[in-house]
Amino acid sequence: MEQGQVDRSESAVEAQGNPGDPHLPSTDQEIREVAMFNLAIDSKLRGCDLGSVKVRDVTHGNQVSPRASVMQHKTQWPVQFELTNPTREAVGAWIAKAKLKPDFGSAFTIVRNPKDELKTGTFHAMCSQLGIKPNDL
């Protein structure tokens, strides 16, 4: 593994969920958070841009695409990025769980409700599970 890369081999297992293991996501909210977290790492998008990612931006037919392109709000330039296997699995799990369709619109509706936001503690817990330091991101 090269310097600056993140080893996320275990994150594919996290996306599938397992009610028997308290560290793996099992609720809809947890599946959504893992999908958003993985997509944020792969894309390096700002929060406002991540919230505007549409289902059709990350899917082709019924499958999550290995590459995506999203228009940035601030620069008005398209940003292309690759989706790693763990991210594709996590986003696919969220799309299936939420029963989203390509014409649905936003894959991750950002709601100004503290219960729906990725908490700092959750973020740090996810980082430690993945073996990365939050400040390195």
CSV table of C-alpha atoms in Angstrom, one decimal:
chain,number,residue,atom,x,y,z
A,1,MET,CA,0.0,0.0,0.0
A,2,GLU,CA,1.3,3.4,-0.9
A,3,GLN,CA,1.7,6.3,1.5
A,4,GLY,CA,-1.5,8.3,1.9
A,5,GLN,CA,-3.8,5.4,0.8
A,6,VAL,CA,-6.3,3.9,3.2
A,7,ASP,CA,-6.7,0.2,3.8
A,8,ARG,CA,-10.5,-0.3,3.8
A,9,SER,CA,-10.7,-4.0,3.2
A,10,GLU,CA,-12.9,-4.5,6.2
A,11,SER,CA,-15.4,-1.8,5.2
A,12,ALA,CA,-17.1,-4.1,2.6
A,13,VAL,CA,-18.2,-6.3,5.5
A,14,GLU,CA,-19.4,-3.2,7.4
A,15,ALA,CA,-21.7,-2.2,4.5
A,16,GLN,CA,-23.6,-5.5,4.6
A,17,GLY,CA,-24.6,-5.1,8.2
A,18,ASN,CA,-24.7,-7.8,10.8
A,19,PRO,CA,-27.1,-7.5,13.8
A,20,GLY,CA,-24.9,-10.0,15.7
A,21,ASP,CA,-21.9,-7.7,15.8
A,22,PRO,CA,-22.3,-4.4,17.5
A,23,HIS,CA,-19.6,-2.8,15.4
A,24,LEU,CA,-21.3,-3.4,12.0
A,25,PRO,CA,-24.2,-1.3,10.8
A,26,SER,CA,-27.6,-2.8,11.1
A,27,THR,CA,-30.1,0.1,11.1
A,28,ASP,CA,-31.0,2.2,8.1
A,29,GLN,CA,-29.3,5.2,9.6
A,30,GLU,CA,-26.0,3.3,10.1
A,31,ILE,CA,-26.1,1.9,6.6
A,32,ARG,CA,-26.6,5.4,5.2
A,33,GLU,CA,-23.8,6.8,7.4
A,34,VAL,CA,-21.3,4.1,6.2
A,35,ALA,CA,-22.3,4.7,2.6
A,36,MET,CA,-21.8,8.5,3.0
A,37,PHE,CA,-18.6,8.1,4.9
A,38,ASN,CA,-17.1,5.8,2.2
A,39,LEU,CA,-18.3,8.1,-0.6
A,40,ALA,CA,-16.9,11.1,1.2
A,41,ILE,CA,-13.5,9.4,1.4
A,42,ASP,CA,-13.5,8.3,-2.2
A,43,SER,CA,-14.8,11.5,-3.7
A,44,LYS,CA,-13.2,14.1,-1.4
A,45,LEU,CA,-16.4,16.2,-1.9
A,46,ARG,CA,-17.6,18.9,0.4
A,47,GLY,CA,-20.6,18.2,2.5
A,48,CYS,CA,-23.0,20.3,0.4
A,49,ASP,CA,-21.7,18.5,-2.7
A,50,LEU,CA,-22.0,15.1,-1.1
A,51,GLY,CA,-25.6,15.8,-0.2
A,52,SER,CA,-26.4,16.7,-3.8
A,53,VAL,CA,-25.1,13.4,-5.2
A,54,LYS,CA,-28.0,11.9,-7.2
A,55,VAL,CA,-28.7,8.2,-7.5
A,56,ARG,CA,-28.1,8.4,-11.3
A,57,ASP,CA,-24.6,9.9,-10.6
A,58,VAL,CA,-23.4,6.7,-8.9
A,59,THR,CA,-25.4,4.1,-10.7
A,60,HIS,CA,-25.6,2.6,-14.2
A,61,GLY,CA,-28.8,0.6,-14.5
A,62,ASN,CA,-29.2,-1.4,-11.3
A,63,GLN,CA,-25.5,-1.4,-10.4
A,64,VAL,CA,-23.3,1.1,-8.7
A,65,SER,CA,-20.7,2.4,-11.2
A,66,PRO,CA,-17.0,2.2,-10.6
A,67,ARG,CA,-16.6,5.9,-11.6
A,68,ALA,CA,-18.8,8.9,-10.9
A,69,SER,CA,-18.9,12.6,-11.9
A,70,VAL,CA,-20.5,15.3,-9.8
A,71,MET,CA,-20.8,19.0,-10.4
A,72,GLN,CA,-19.2,21.0,-7.5
A,73,HIS,CA,-21.4,23.9,-6.2
A,74,LYS,CA,-18.5,26.2,-5.4
A,75,THR,CA,-16.4,25.9,-8.6
A,76,GLN,CA,-19.2,24.8,-11.0
A,77,TRP,CA,-16.7,22.2,-12.3
A,78,PRO,CA,-17.4,18.5,-12.6
A,79,VAL,CA,-15.4,16.3,-10.3
A,80,GLN,CA,-14.7,12.7,-11.5
A,81,PHE,CA,-13.7,10.0,-9.0
A,82,GLU,CA,-13.5,6.3,-8.7
A,83,LEU,CA,-15.6,4.3,-6.3
A,84,THR,CA,-13.7,1.5,-4.5
A,85,ASN,CA,-15.4,-1.9,-4.0
A,86,PRO,CA,-16.3,-1.2,-0.4
A,87,THR,CA,-17.9,2.1,-1.3
A,88,ARG,CA,-19.8,0.5,-4.2
A,89,GLU,CA,-21.1,-2.2,-1.8
A,90,ALA,CA,-22.0,0.4,0.9
A,91,VAL,CA,-23.8,2.7,-1.6
A,92,GLY,CA,-25.5,-0.3,-3.2
A,93,ALA,CA,-26.7,-1.5,0.2
A,94,TRP,CA,-28.1,2.0,1.0
A,95,ILE,CA,-29.8,2.3,-2.3
A,96,ALA,CA,-31.4,-1.1,-1.9
A,97,LYS,CA,-32.4,-0.5,1.7
A,98,ALA,CA,-33.9,2.9,1.0
A,99,LYS,CA,-35.5,1.5,-2.3
A,100,LEU,CA,-34.1,4.4,-4.3
A,101,LYS,CA,-34.5,4.5,-8.1
A,102,PRO,CA,-32.1,6.2,-10.6
A,103,ASP,CA,-34.7,8.9,-11.2
A,104,PHE,CA,-35.3,9.5,-7.5
A,105,GLY,CA,-32.9,12.4,-7.1
A,106,SER,CA,-30.6,12.8,-4.2
A,107,ALA,CA,-29.1,9.6,-2.8
A,108,PHE,CA,-28.4,11.3,0.5
A,109,THR,CA,-30.9,14.0,1.4
A,110,ILE,CA,-29.2,16.3,3.8
A,111,VAL,CA,-31.6,17.3,6.6
A,112,ARG,CA,-30.8,20.0,9.1
A,113,ASN,CA,-31.7,17.6,12.0
A,114,PRO,CA,-28.9,16.7,14.5
A,115,LYS,CA,-30.2,13.2,14.7
A,116,ASP,CA,-29.6,12.7,10.9
A,117,GLU,CA,-26.1,14.1,10.8
A,118,LEU,CA,-22.9,12.2,11.0
A,119,LYS,CA,-21.7,12.9,14.5
A,120,THR,CA,-18.1,13.7,15.3
A,121,GLY,CA,-18.0,10.7,17.7
A,122,THR,CA,-19.4,8.4,15.0
A,123,PHE,CA,-16.9,9.8,12.5
A,124,HIS,CA,-14.0,9.2,14.9
A,125,ALA,CA,-15.3,5.7,15.7
A,126,MET,CA,-15.5,4.8,12.0
A,127,CYS,CA,-12.0,6.2,11.4
A,128,SER,CA,-10.6,4.1,14.2
A,129,GLN,CA,-12.3,0.9,12.9
A,130,LEU,CA,-10.7,1.6,9.6
A,131,GLY,CA,-7.3,2.2,11.2
A,132,ILE,CA,-7.0,5.8,10.0
A,133,LYS,CA,-6.5,9.1,11.8
A,134,PRO,CA,-9.3,11.7,11.2
A,135,ASN,CA,-6.7,14.5,11.0
A,136,ASP,CA,-5.0,12.7,8.0
A,137,LEU,CA,-8.1,13.0,5.8
